[in-house]
PDB file of C-alpha atoms in Angstrom:
ATOM      1  CA  MET F 253      15.740 -50.852  47.216  1.00  0.00           C
ATOM      2  CA  ILE F 254      14.546 -50.821  43.642  1.00  0.00           C
ATOM      3  CA  GLN F 255      10.920 -50.144  44.726  1.00  0.00           C
ATOM      4  CA  LYS F 256      12.054 -47.390  47.061  1.00  0.00           C
ATOM      5  CA  SER F 257      14.083 -45.819  44.307  1.00  0.00           C
ATOM      6  CA  ARG F 258      11.120 -45.967  41.959  1.00  0.00           C
ATOM      7  CA  ARG F 259       8.861 -44.389  44.604  1.00  0.00           C
ATOM      8  CA  ASP F 260      11.435 -41.668  45.101  1.00  0.00           C
ATOM      9  CA  VAL F 261      11.598 -41.112  41.371  1.00  0.00           C
ATOM     10  CA  LEU F 262       7.801 -40.923  41.122  1.00  0.00           C
ATOM     11  CA  ARG F 263       7.627 -38.529  44.061  1.00  0.00           C
ATOM     12  CA  GLY F 264      10.297 -36.395  42.471  1.00  0.00           C
ATOM     13  CA  ALA F 265       8.484 -36.447  39.151  1.00  0.00           C
ATOM     14  CA  ALA F 266       5.258 -35.446  40.869  1.00  0.00           C
ATOM     15  CA  ALA F 267       7.011 -32.591  42.635  1.00  0.00           C
ATOM     16  CA  VAL F 268       8.545 -31.402  39.379  1.00  0.00           C
ATOM     17  CA  SER F 269       5.175 -31.672  37.624  1.00  0.00           C
ATOM     18  CA  GLY F 270       3.530 -29.730  40.405  1.00  0.00           C
ATOM     19  CA  GLY F 271       6.197 -27.076  40.237  1.00  0.00           C
ATOM     20  CA  LEU F 272       5.869 -26.766  36.483  1.00  0.00           C
ATOM     21  CA  ALA F 273       2.098 -26.621  36.770  1.00  0.00           C
ATOM     22  CA  GLY F 274       2.411 -23.822  39.291  1.00  0.00           C
ATOM     23  CA  ALA F 275       4.847 -21.966  37.064  1.00  0.00           C
ATOM     24  CA  TRP F 276       2.615 -22.425  34.034  1.00  0.00           C
ATOM     25  CA  ALA F 277      -0.385 -21.271  36.028  1.00  0.00           C
ATOM     26  CA  GLY F 278       1.479 -18.174  37.180  1.00  0.00           C
ATOM     27  CA  GLN F 279       2.638 -17.473  33.637  1.00  0.00           C
ATOM     28  CA  SER F 280      -0.876 -17.949  32.281  1.00  0.00           C
ATOM     29  CA  ALA F 281      -2.291 -15.636  34.915  1.00  0.00           C
ATOM     30  CA  ALA F 282       0.271 -12.981  34.054  1.00  0.00           C
ATOM     31  CA  MET F 283      -0.460 -13.334  30.341  1.00  0.00           C
ATOM     32  CA  ALA F 284      -4.160 -13.031  31.075  1.00  0.00           C
ATOM     33  CA  GLY F 285      -3.555  -9.726  32.830  1.00  0.00           C
ATOM     34  CA  VAL F 286      -4.208 -11.033  36.340  1.00  0.00           C
ATOM     35  CA  ASP F 287      -2.604  -8.862  39.028  1.00  0.00           C
ATOM     36  CA  ASP F 288       0.136 -11.034  40.510  1.00  0.00           C
ATOM     37  CA  ARG F 289       0.983  -9.683  43.973  1.00  0.00           C
ATOM     38  CA  ARG F 290       3.462 -12.371  45.027  1.00  0.00           C
ATOM     39  CA  ASP F 291       6.411 -10.036  44.533  1.00  0.00           C
ATOM     40  CA  ARG F 292       6.358  -8.057  47.763  1.00  0.00           C
ATOM     41  CA  ARG F 293       9.607  -6.219  47.151  1.00  0.00           C
ATOM     42  CA  ALA F 294       9.535  -2.434  47.189  1.00  0.00           C
ATOM     43  CA  PRO F 295       8.801  -0.886  43.772  1.00  0.00           C
ATOM     44  CA  THR F 296      11.150   1.411  41.878  1.00  0.00           C
ATOM     45  CA  LEU F 297       9.899   4.600  40.231  1.00  0.00           C
ATOM     46  CA  VAL F 298      11.393   5.251  36.793  1.00  0.00           C
ATOM     47  CA  PHE F 299      10.610   8.786  35.601  1.00  0.00           C
ATOM     48  CA  VAL F 300      10.748  10.084  32.004  1.00  0.00           C
ATOM     49  CA  HIS F 301      11.150  13.830  31.475  1.00  0.00           C
ATOM     50  CA  GLY F 302       9.415  16.013  28.907  1.00  0.00           C
ATOM     51  CA  THR F 303      10.594  18.052  25.943  1.00  0.00           C
ATOM     52  CA  HIS F 304      13.699  20.282  26.030  1.00  0.00           C
ATOM     53  CA  SER F 305      14.534  19.060  29.522  1.00  0.00           C
ATOM     54  CA  SER F 306      16.214  16.298  31.506  1.00  0.00           C
ATOM     55  CA  MET F 307      15.735  14.213  34.626  1.00  0.00           C
ATOM     56  CA  SER F 308      17.062  17.170  36.638  1.00  0.00           C
ATOM     57  CA  PHE F 309      13.563  18.641  36.459  1.00  0.00           C
ATOM     58  CA  ALA F 310      12.401  15.987  38.909  1.00  0.00           C
ATOM     59  CA  THR F 311      15.426  15.665  41.193  1.00  0.00           C
ATOM     60  CA  GLY F 312      13.454  17.266  44.019  1.00  0.00           C
ATOM     61  CA  LEU F 313      10.863  14.504  43.707  1.00  0.00           C
ATOM     62  CA  PHE F 314      13.536  11.778  43.667  1.00  0.00           C
ATOM     63  CA  THR F 315      15.322  13.272  46.657  1.00  0.00           C
ATOM     64  CA  GLU F 316      12.193  13.523  48.784  1.00  0.00           C
ATOM     65  CA  LEU F 317      11.028  10.009  47.909  1.00  0.00           C
ATOM     66  CA  THR F 318      14.490   8.612  48.663  1.00  0.00           C
ATOM     67  CA  LEU F 319      14.588  10.348  52.031  1.00  0.00           C
ATOM     68  CA  ARG F 320      11.243   8.688  52.781  1.00  0.00           C
ATOM     69  CA  GLY F 321      12.718   5.277  52.059  1.00  0.00           C
ATOM     70  CA  HIS F 322      11.657   4.718  48.441  1.00  0.00           C
ATOM     71  CA  ARG F 323      13.599   4.012  45.243  1.00  0.00           C
ATOM     72  CA  ALA F 324      13.246   6.567  42.439  1.00  0.00           C
ATOM     73  CA  ILE F 325      15.340   7.306  39.378  1.00  0.00           C
ATOM     74  CA  GLY F 326      15.066   9.536  36.345  1.00  0.00           C
ATOM     75  CA  VAL F 327      16.037   8.655  32.785  1.00  0.00           C
ATOM     76  CA  ASP F 328      17.875  11.119  30.572  1.00  0.00           C
ATOM     77  CA  LEU F 329      16.607  10.403  27.078  1.00  0.00           C
ATOM     78  CA  PRO F 330      19.188  10.326  24.253  1.00  0.00           C
ATOM     79  CA  GLY F 331      20.600  13.784  23.634  1.00  0.00           C
ATOM     80  CA  HIS F 332      19.466  15.099  27.022  1.00  0.00           C
ATOM     81  CA  GLY F 333      21.037  15.698  30.421  1.00  0.00           C
ATOM     82  CA  ASP F 334      24.715  14.746  30.325  1.00  0.00           C
ATOM     83  CA  GLU F 335      24.346  14.231  26.559  1.00  0.00           C
ATOM     84  CA  ALA F 336      22.762  17.632  25.933  1.00  0.00           C
ATOM     85  CA  PHE F 337      23.904  19.734  22.986  1.00  0.00           C
ATOM     86  CA  PHE F 338      24.318  23.485  23.388  1.00  0.00           C
ATOM     87  CA  PRO F 339      25.236  25.176  20.095  1.00  0.00           C
ATOM     88  CA  ARG F 340      28.215  27.516  20.267  1.00  0.00           C
ATOM     89  CA  SER F 341      25.976  30.222  18.811  1.00  0.00           C
ATOM     90  CA  TYR F 342      23.585  29.741  21.768  1.00  0.00           C
ATOM     91  CA  GLN F 343      26.219  31.026  24.192  1.00  0.00           C
ATOM     92  CA  ALA F 344      26.567  34.715  24.994  1.00  0.00           C
ATOM     93  CA  PRO F 345      27.025  36.800  22.991  1.00  0.00           C
ATOM     94  CA  GLN F 346      24.532  34.934  20.841  1.00  0.00           C
ATOM     95  CA  ASP F 347      24.822  34.690  17.080  1.00  0.00           C
ATOM     96  CA  LEU F 348      21.173  34.342  16.080  1.00  0.00           C
ATOM     97  CA  ALA F 349      21.886  33.915  12.360  1.00  0.00           C
ATOM     98  CA  THR F 350      24.194  30.976  13.030  1.00  0.00           C
ATOM     99  CA  LEU F 351      21.885  29.588  15.719  1.00  0.00           C
ATOM    100  CA  ALA F 352      19.153  29.255  13.089  1.00  0.00           C
ATOM    101  CA  VAL F 353      21.262  26.901  10.948  1.00  0.00           C
ATOM    102  CA  GLU F 354      23.832  25.233  13.229  1.00  0.00           C
ATOM    103  CA  PRO F 355      23.398  21.425  12.947  1.00  0.00           C
ATOM    104  CA  SER F 356      22.334  19.375  15.958  1.00  0.00           C
ATOM    105  CA  PRO F 357      23.198  15.751  16.833  1.00  0.00           C
ATOM    106  CA  LEU F 358      19.675  15.337  18.223  1.00  0.00           C
ATOM    107  CA  ALA F 359      18.307  15.391  14.665  1.00  0.00           C
ATOM    108  CA  GLY F 360      19.147  11.713  14.285  1.00  0.00           C
ATOM    109  CA  PHE F 361      17.161  10.440  17.265  1.00  0.00           C
ATOM    110  CA  THR F 362      13.687   8.887  16.995  1.00  0.00           C
ATOM    111  CA  ILE F 363      11.023   7.624  19.377  1.00  0.00           C
ATOM    112  CA  ASP F 364      12.571   4.162  19.001  1.00  0.00           C
ATOM    113  CA  ASP F 365      15.812   5.476  20.510  1.00  0.00           C
ATOM    114  CA  TYR F 366      13.870   6.960  23.406  1.00  0.00           C
ATOM    115  CA  VAL F 367      12.029   3.692  23.996  1.00  0.00           C
ATOM    116  CA  GLU F 368      15.229   1.646  23.860  1.00  0.00           C
ATOM    117  CA  ARG F 369      16.844   3.866  26.502  1.00  0.00           C
ATOM    118  CA  VAL F 370      13.900   3.541  28.890  1.00  0.00           C
ATOM    119  CA  VAL F 371      13.414  -0.189  28.317  1.00  0.00           C
ATOM    120  CA  ASP F 372      17.043  -0.767  29.309  1.00  0.00           C
ATOM    121  CA  VAL F 373      16.535   1.121  32.578  1.00  0.00           C
ATOM    122  CA  VAL F 374      13.262  -0.690  33.311  1.00  0.00           C
ATOM    123  CA  ARG F 375      14.866  -4.096  32.746  1.00  0.00           C
ATOM    124  CA  ARG F 376      17.675  -3.281  35.163  1.00  0.00           C
ATOM    125  CA  ALA F 377      15.292  -1.883  37.788  1.00  0.00           C
ATOM    126  CA  ARG F 378      13.009  -4.909  37.442  1.00  0.00           C
ATOM    127  CA  ARG F 379      15.742  -7.195  38.789  1.00  0.00           C
ATOM    128  CA  ARG F 380      15.102  -5.660  42.203  1.00  0.00           C
ATOM    129  CA  GLY F 381      11.332  -5.725  42.153  1.00  0.00           C
ATOM    130  CA  PRO F 382       8.244  -4.100  40.625  1.00  0.00           C
ATOM    131  CA  VAL F 383       8.598  -1.014  38.430  1.00  0.00           C
ATOM    132  CA  ILE F 384       6.340   2.024  38.150  1.00  0.00           C
ATOM    133  CA  LEU F 385       7.026   3.999  34.960  1.00  0.00           C
ATOM    134  CA  ALA F 386       6.018   7.663  34.951  1.00  0.00           C
ATOM    135  CA  GLY F 387       6.297  10.412  32.375  1.00  0.00           C
ATOM    136  CA  ALA F 388       5.643  14.141  32.267  1.00  0.00           C
ATOM    137  CA  SER F 389       4.436  16.164  29.291  1.00  0.00           C
ATOM    138  CA  GLN F 390       5.922  14.770  26.039  1.00  0.00           C
ATOM    139  CA  GLY F 391       7.432  11.967  28.128  1.00  0.00           C
ATOM    140  CA  GLY F 392       3.987  10.374  28.069  1.00  0.00           C
ATOM    141  CA  VAL F 393       4.567   9.348  24.453  1.00  0.00           C
ATOM    142  CA  THR F 394       7.618   7.330  25.474  1.00  0.00           C
ATOM    143  CA  VAL F 395       5.757   5.827  28.451  1.00  0.00           C
ATOM    144  CA  SER F 396       2.970   4.549  26.192  1.00  0.00           C
ATOM    145  CA  ARG F 397       5.394   3.085  23.672  1.00  0.00           C
ATOM    146  CA  VAL F 398       7.368   1.359  26.420  1.00  0.00           C
ATOM    147  CA  GLY F 399       4.067   0.009  27.764  1.00  0.00           C
ATOM    148  CA  ASN F 400       3.357  -1.470  24.338  1.00  0.00           C
ATOM    149  CA  ALA F 401       6.812  -3.047  24.231  1.00  0.00           C
ATOM    150  CA  ILE F 402       7.229  -4.581  27.716  1.00  0.00           C
ATOM    151  CA  PRO F 403       3.892  -4.620  29.567  1.00  0.00           C
ATOM    152  CA  GLU F 404       4.973  -7.680  31.561  1.00  0.00           C
ATOM    153  CA  LEU F 405       7.748  -5.664  33.228  1.00  0.00           C
ATOM    154  CA  LEU F 406       5.596  -2.744  34.370  1.00  0.00           C
ATOM    155  CA  ASP F 407       3.371  -2.740  37.435  1.00  0.00           C
ATOM    156  CA  ARG F 408       1.917   0.692  36.711  1.00  0.00           C
ATOM    157  CA  VAL F 409       2.246   3.575  34.270  1.00  0.00           C
ATOM    158  CA  VAL F 410       1.754   7.143  35.474  1.00  0.00           C
ATOM    159  CA  TYR F 411       1.085  10.219  33.368  1.00  0.00           C
ATOM    160  CA  VAL F 412       1.923  13.551  35.017  1.00  0.00           C
ATOM    161  CA  SER F 413       0.030  16.129  32.960  1.00  0.00           C
ATOM    162  CA  ALA F 414       1.339  14.191  29.982  1.00  0.00           C
ATOM    163  CA  TYR F 415       0.286  13.296  26.472  1.00  0.00           C
ATOM    164  CA  CYS F 416      -1.483   9.938  26.507  1.00  0.00           C
ATOM    165  CA  CYS F 417      -2.434   9.206  22.906  1.00  0.00           C
ATOM    166  CA  VAL F 418      -5.208   6.672  22.411  1.00  0.00           C
ATOM    167  CA  ASP F 419      -7.737   7.527  19.678  1.00  0.00           C
ATOM    168  CA  LEU F 420      -5.505   9.886  17.701  1.00  0.00           C
ATOM    169  CA  PRO F 421      -2.056   8.832  16.520  1.00  0.00           C
ATOM    170  CA  ASN F 422       0.240  11.527  17.861  1.00  0.00           C
ATOM    171  CA  MET F 423       0.717  14.763  19.777  1.00  0.00           C
ATOM    172  CA  VAL F 424       0.228  16.936  16.688  1.00  0.00           C
ATOM    173  CA  ALA F 425      -3.223  15.460  16.115  1.00  0.00           C
ATOM    174  CA  TYR F 426      -4.275  16.331  19.666  1.00  0.00           C
ATOM    175  CA  LEU F 427      -3.074  19.915  19.250  1.00  0.00           C
ATOM    176  CA  GLU F 428      -5.882  20.379  16.723  1.00  0.00           C
ATOM    177  CA  THR F 429      -8.689  19.111  18.986  1.00  0.00           C
ATOM    178  CA  PRO F 430     -11.334  21.351  20.602  1.00  0.00           C
ATOM    179  CA  GLU F 431     -10.061  20.286  24.023  1.00  0.00           C
ATOM    180  CA  ASN F 432      -6.750  21.960  23.209  1.00  0.00           C
ATOM    181  CA  SER F 433      -8.307  25.271  22.158  1.00  0.00           C
ATOM    182  CA  GLU F 434      -7.379  27.052  25.386  1.00  0.00           C
ATOM    183  CA  SER F 435      -3.740  25.941  25.272  1.00  0.00           C
ATOM    184  CA  LEU F 436      -1.108  28.657  25.198  1.00  0.00           C
ATOM    185  CA  VAL F 437       1.187  26.469  23.122  1.00  0.00           C
ATOM    186  CA  HIS F 438       0.945  29.120  20.390  1.00  0.00           C
ATOM    187  CA  LEU F 439       3.331  31.224  22.477  1.00  0.00           C
ATOM    188  CA  MET F 440       6.134  28.712  21.965  1.00  0.00           C
ATOM    189  CA  PRO F 441       6.747  29.085  18.189  1.00  0.00           C
ATOM    190  CA  ALA F 442       7.609  32.741  18.794  1.00  0.00           C
ATOM    191  CA  MET F 443      10.614  31.448  20.742  1.00  0.00           C
ATOM    192  CA  THR F 444      11.686  29.004  18.022  1.00  0.00           C
ATOM    193  CA  VAL F 445      14.851  29.618  16.021  1.00  0.00           C
ATOM    194  CA  GLY F 446      15.374  28.093  12.593  1.00  0.00           C
ATOM    195  CA  ASP F 447      13.225  25.673  10.620  1.00  0.00           C
ATOM    196  CA  PRO F 448      12.596  22.310  12.366  1.00  0.00           C
ATOM    197  CA  ALA F 449      12.072  20.661   8.985  1.00  0.00           C
ATOM    198  CA  VAL F 450      15.611  21.674   8.004  1.00  0.00           C
ATOM    199  CA  LEU F 451      17.365  21.293  11.353  1.00  0.00           C
ATOM    200  CA  GLY F 452      15.613  18.062  12.359  1.00  0.00           C
ATOM    201  CA  VAL F 453      15.141  19.585  15.809  1.00  0.00           C
ATOM    202  CA  THR F 454      12.893  22.174  17.374  1.00  0.00           C
ATOM    203  CA  ARG F 455      15.321  24.808  18.619  1.00  0.00           C
ATOM    204  CA  ILE F 456      14.129  27.295  21.231  1.00  0.00           C
ATOM    205  CA  ASN F 457      16.170  30.254  22.363  1.00  0.00           C
ATOM    206  CA  TRP F 458      15.448  30.151  26.082  1.00  0.00           C
ATOM    207  CA  ARG F 459      18.190  32.756  26.576  1.00  0.00           C
ATOM    208  CA  SER F 460      16.542  35.359  24.397  1.00  0.00           C
ATOM    209  CA  ALA F 461      16.718  38.961  25.605  1.00  0.00           C
ATOM    210  CA  ASP F 462      13.176  39.511  24.326  1.00  0.00           C
ATOM    211  CA  PRO F 463      10.995  40.075  27.411  1.00  0.00           C
ATOM    212  CA  SER F 464       8.069  38.377  25.653  1.00  0.00           C
ATOM    213  CA  VAL F 465       9.954  35.064  25.931  1.00  0.00           C
ATOM    214  CA  PHE F 466      10.230  35.423  29.692  1.00  0.00           C
ATOM    215  CA  ASP F 467       6.566  36.388  29.999  1.00  0.00           C
ATOM    216  CA  GLY F 468       5.445  33.679  27.579  1.00  0.00           C
ATOM    217  CA  VAL F 469       7.226  30.932  29.509  1.00  0.00           C
ATOM    218  CA  ARG F 470       5.665  32.050  32.757  1.00  0.00           C
ATOM    219  CA  GLU F 471       2.192  32.330  31.232  1.00  0.00           C
ATOM    220  CA  CYS F 472       2.281  29.012  29.367  1.00  0.00           C
ATOM    221  CA  LEU F 473       4.422  26.811  31.599  1.00  0.00           C
ATOM    222  CA  ALA F 474       4.933  28.341  35.006  1.00  0.00           C
ATOM    223  CA  GLY F 475       1.886  30.267  36.160  1.00  0.00           C
ATOM    224  CA  GLY F 476       2.413  31.630  39.660  1.00  0.00           C
ATOM    225  CA  PHE F 477       6.219  31.342  39.555  1.00  0.00           C
ATOM    226  CA  SER F 478       8.282  34.291  40.790  1.00  0.00           C
ATOM    227  CA  ASP F 479      10.690  36.100  38.474  1.00  0.00           C
ATOM    228  CA  ALA F 480      13.597  34.279  40.127  1.00  0.00           C
ATOM    229  CA  ALA F 481      11.913  30.894  39.665  1.00  0.00           C
ATOM    230  CA  VAL F 482      11.214  31.602  35.972  1.00  0.00           C
ATOM    231  CA  SER F 483      14.860  32.607  35.484  1.00  0.00           C
ATOM    232  CA  ARG F 484      16.020  29.328  37.031  1.00  0.00           C
ATOM    233  CA  LEU F 485      13.551  27.443  34.845  1.00  0.00           C
ATOM    234  CA  LEU F 486      14.846  29.072  31.660  1.00  0.00           C
ATOM    235  CA  ASN F 487      18.374  27.985  32.538  1.00  0.00           C
ATOM    236  CA  MET F 488      17.278  24.380  33.049  1.00  0.00           C
ATOM    237  CA  PHE F 489      15.857  23.994  29.552  1.00  0.00           C
ATOM    238  CA  GLN F 490      17.885  22.663  26.629  1.00  0.00           C
ATOM    239  CA  PRO F 491      17.640  24.481  23.293  1.00  0.00           C
ATOM    240  CA  ASP F 492      17.167  21.414  21.073  1.00  0.00           C
ATOM    241  CA  GLU F 493      14.540  18.669  20.979  1.00  0.00           C
ATOM    242  CA  THR F 494      14.154  15.973  18.341  1.00  0.00           C
ATOM    243  CA  ALA F 495      11.501  17.278  15.939  1.00  0.00           C
ATOM    244  CA  SER F 496      10.052  13.883  15.058  1.00  0.00           C
ATOM    245  CA  ILE F 497       8.616  13.004  18.486  1.00  0.00           C
ATOM    246  CA  PRO F 498       5.370  15.036  18.246  1.00  0.00           C
ATOM    247  CA  MET F 499       4.603  13.252  14.966  1.00  0.00           C
ATOM    248  CA  ALA F 500       5.534   9.756  16.171  1.00  0.00           C
ATOM    249  CA  ASP F 501       2.754   7.238  16.733  1.00  0.00           C
ATOM    250  CA  GLY F 502       2.255   7.314  20.491  1.00  0.00           C
ATOM    251  CA  ARG F 503      -0.940   5.289  20.841  1.00  0.00           C
ATOM    252  CA  GLY F 504      -1.213   2.802  23.661  1.00  0.00           C
ATOM    253  CA  LYS F 505      -2.434  -0.608  22.508  1.00  0.00           C
ATOM    254  CA  ALA F 506      -5.276  -2.320  24.352  1.00  0.00           C
ATOM    255  CA  HIS F 507      -3.670  -5.783  24.512  1.00  0.00           C
ATOM    256  CA  SER F 508      -0.316  -4.563  25.859  1.00  0.00           C
ATOM    257  CA  TRP F 509      -0.252  -1.056  27.318  1.00  0.00           C
ATOM    258  CA  GLY F 510      -3.925  -1.405  28.185  1.00  0.00           C
ATOM    259  CA  SER F 511      -3.250  -4.331  30.506  1.00  0.00           C
ATOM    260  CA  ILE F 512      -1.082  -2.225  32.847  1.00  0.00           C
ATOM    261  CA  PRO F 513      -2.701  -0.394  35.790  1.00  0.00           C
ATOM    262  CA  ARG F 514      -2.403   3.344  35.158  1.00  0.00           C
ATOM    263  CA  THR F 515      -2.648   6.619  36.989  1.00  0.00           C
ATOM    264  CA  TYR F 516      -3.178  10.050  35.474  1.00  0.00           C
ATOM    265  CA  VAL F 517      -2.146  13.056  37.569  1.00  0.00           C
ATOM    266  CA  ARG F 518      -4.060  16.084  36.319  1.00  0.00           C
ATOM    267  CA  PHE F 519      -2.426  19.501  36.701  1.00  0.00           C
ATOM    268  CA  SER F 520      -5.436  21.773  37.044  1.00  0.00           C
ATOM    269  CA  ARG F 521      -3.485  24.986  36.323  1.00  0.00           C
ATOM    270  CA  ASP F 522      -1.720  23.696  33.215  1.00  0.00           C
ATOM    271  CA  ARG F 523      -1.879  26.205  30.349  1.00  0.00           C
ATOM    272  CA  LEU F 524       0.107  24.065  27.885  1.00  0.00           C
ATOM    273  CA  ILE F 525      -1.987  20.888  28.125  1.00  0.00           C
ATOM    274  CA  PRO F 526      -5.384  22.227  29.211  1.00  0.00           C
ATOM    275  CA  LEU F 527      -7.410  20.319  31.752  1.00  0.00           C
ATOM    276  CA  ALA F 528      -9.992  19.534  29.076  1.00  0.00           C
ATOM    277  CA  LEU F 529      -7.347  17.749  27.000  1.00  0.00           C
ATOM    278  CA  GLN F 530      -6.022  15.878  30.014  1.00  0.00           C
ATOM    279  CA  ASP F 531      -9.579  14.693  30.685  1.00  0.00           C
ATOM    280  CA  ARG F 532      -9.918  13.604  27.060  1.00  0.00           C
ATOM    281  CA  PHE F 533      -6.826  11.412  27.422  1.00  0.00           C
ATOM    282  CA  ILE F 534      -8.354   9.799  30.514  1.00  0.00           C
ATOM    283  CA  ALA F 535     -11.735   9.243  28.865  1.00  0.00           C
ATOM    284  CA  GLU F 536     -10.208   7.696  25.742  1.00  0.00           C
ATOM    285  CA  ALA F 537      -8.037   5.348  27.772  1.00  0.00           C
ATOM    286  CA  ASP F 538     -11.013   4.230  29.864  1.00  0.00           C
ATOM    287  CA  ARG F 539     -13.099   3.532  26.753  1.00  0.00           C
ATOM    288  CA  LEU F 540     -10.271   1.447  25.286  1.00  0.00           C
ATOM    289  CA  THR F 541      -9.868  -0.614  28.471  1.00  0.00           C
ATOM    290  CA  PRO F 542     -13.173  -0.529  30.395  1.00  0.00           C
ATOM    291  CA  GLY F 543     -11.946  -3.273  32.703  1.00  0.00           C
ATOM    292  CA  ASN F 544      -8.873  -1.249  33.614  1.00  0.00           C
ATOM    293  CA  PRO F 545     -10.048   2.274  34.507  1.00  0.00           C
ATOM    294  CA  THR F 546      -7.604   5.088  35.147  1.00  0.00           C
ATOM    295  CA  ASP F 547      -6.754   6.046  38.713  1.00  0.00           C
ATOM    296  CA  VAL F 548      -7.153   9.837  38.536  1.00  0.00           C
ATOM    297  CA  ARG F 549      -5.448  12.324  40.880  1.00  0.00           C
ATOM    298  CA  THR F 550      -5.422  16.125  40.705  1.00  0.00           C
ATOM    299  CA  VAL F 551      -2.785  18.654  41.729  1.00  0.00           C
ATOM    300  CA  ALA F 552      -3.253  22.438  41.488  1.00  0.00           C
ATOM    301  CA  ALA F 553      -0.055  23.046  39.520  1.00  0.00           C
ATOM    302  CA  PRO F 554       1.098  24.606  36.234  1.00  0.00           C
ATOM    303  CA  HIS F 555       2.763  22.506  33.561  1.00  0.00           C
ATOM    304  CA  VAL F 556       6.247  22.405  35.096  1.00  0.00           C
ATOM    305  CA  GLY F 557       5.059  21.661  38.623  1.00  0.00           C
ATOM    306  CA  PRO F 558       7.491  21.810  40.289  1.00  0.00           C
ATOM    307  CA  PHE F 559       7.549  18.049  40.782  1.00  0.00           C
ATOM    308  CA  ASP F 560       8.555  18.163  44.435  1.00  0.00           C
ATOM    309  CA  ARG F 561       5.244  19.739  45.435  1.00  0.00           C
ATOM    310  CA  PRO F 562       4.141  17.969  48.644  1.00  0.00           C
ATOM    311  CA  GLU F 563       0.857  16.787  47.150  1.00  0.00           C
ATOM    312  CA  LEU F 564       2.617  15.231  44.155  1.00  0.00           C
ATOM    313  CA  VAL F 565       5.250  13.593  46.363  1.00  0.00           C
ATOM    314  CA  LYS F 566       2.414  12.126  48.435  1.00  0.00           C
ATOM    315  CA  ILE F 567       0.763  10.649  45.342  1.00  0.00           C
ATOM    316  CA  PHE F 568       3.948   8.864  44.337  1.00  0.00           C
ATOM    317  CA  GLU F 569       4.629   7.766  47.893  1.00  0.00           C
ATOM    318  CA  ASP F 570       1.185   6.152  47.992  1.00  0.00           C
ATOM    319  CA  LEU F 571       1.846   4.355  44.696  1.00  0.00           C
ATOM    320  CA  LEU F 572       5.261   3.146  45.883  1.00  0.00           C
ATOM    321  CA  THR F 573       4.075   1.866  49.236  1.00  0.00           C
ATOM    322  CA  VAL F 574       3.787  -1.927  49.324  1.00  0.00           C
ATOM    323  CA  ARG F 575       0.507  -3.040  50.880  1.00  0.00           C
TER     324      ARG F 575
END
């Protein structure tokens, strides 16, 4: 009986050792950046919106993916969506003098607040399986910072015509590059109300009666949209955006963010982030991580999509399909 008990103990110890060895091996492989495909559960798409907007910009994408059997969710960054701030002076009839100075609660938010919000959503989504984190436009800055923070929880990062800082520290630095020379971003300051340095936010009067605002939005953001579609777009935007984000360090780090498989969806008709700048982001990322090249897709769309375009839905469906 004693010998049998000892044999049982030894067998149990061997089984435990084997299990620990397997766990350590799996952990080591994950730390080494090896693609671990043992988790065959369906992925969840977590989508980060761009400036002056909310997750409502991509509800068409989420709806279509859900109807096709996938999981997709948007994140409203702090001060956006249900937390949006609309100054009293922004309402009709507008008081432009007051609008230029009315304080905004968004002034207190930083990129760290944005990252914290998204990390919380990713952690919750990860309990049910792999996570694909995507961002559009300025949302790319948050995606990269989240990739630096929790690379082990992300199975892929996706940039949808988004800023993907690598060589240069922030969005502002990329605005001064030759690749950005054809951008129509210069049309946006004409819509700005007040001084961002004083307000702590960039405040845009999307409800301006000036016809140049309507035309500028269509030309810069929504080429090819009808008048009715541009009007709907203007009413989806929020007036305030935290002014510090374009100056925040948004560089992806090779050892963390660079270990995550990534996709860049180029919008070939984008007049805010020109195709040349999108290609620069891709080239810089590939130089930083030559062993992890970018999966590049292209959609003939302006900056704001819309994101439920069939070709874009198909791209995400392909990425979400477990093989």
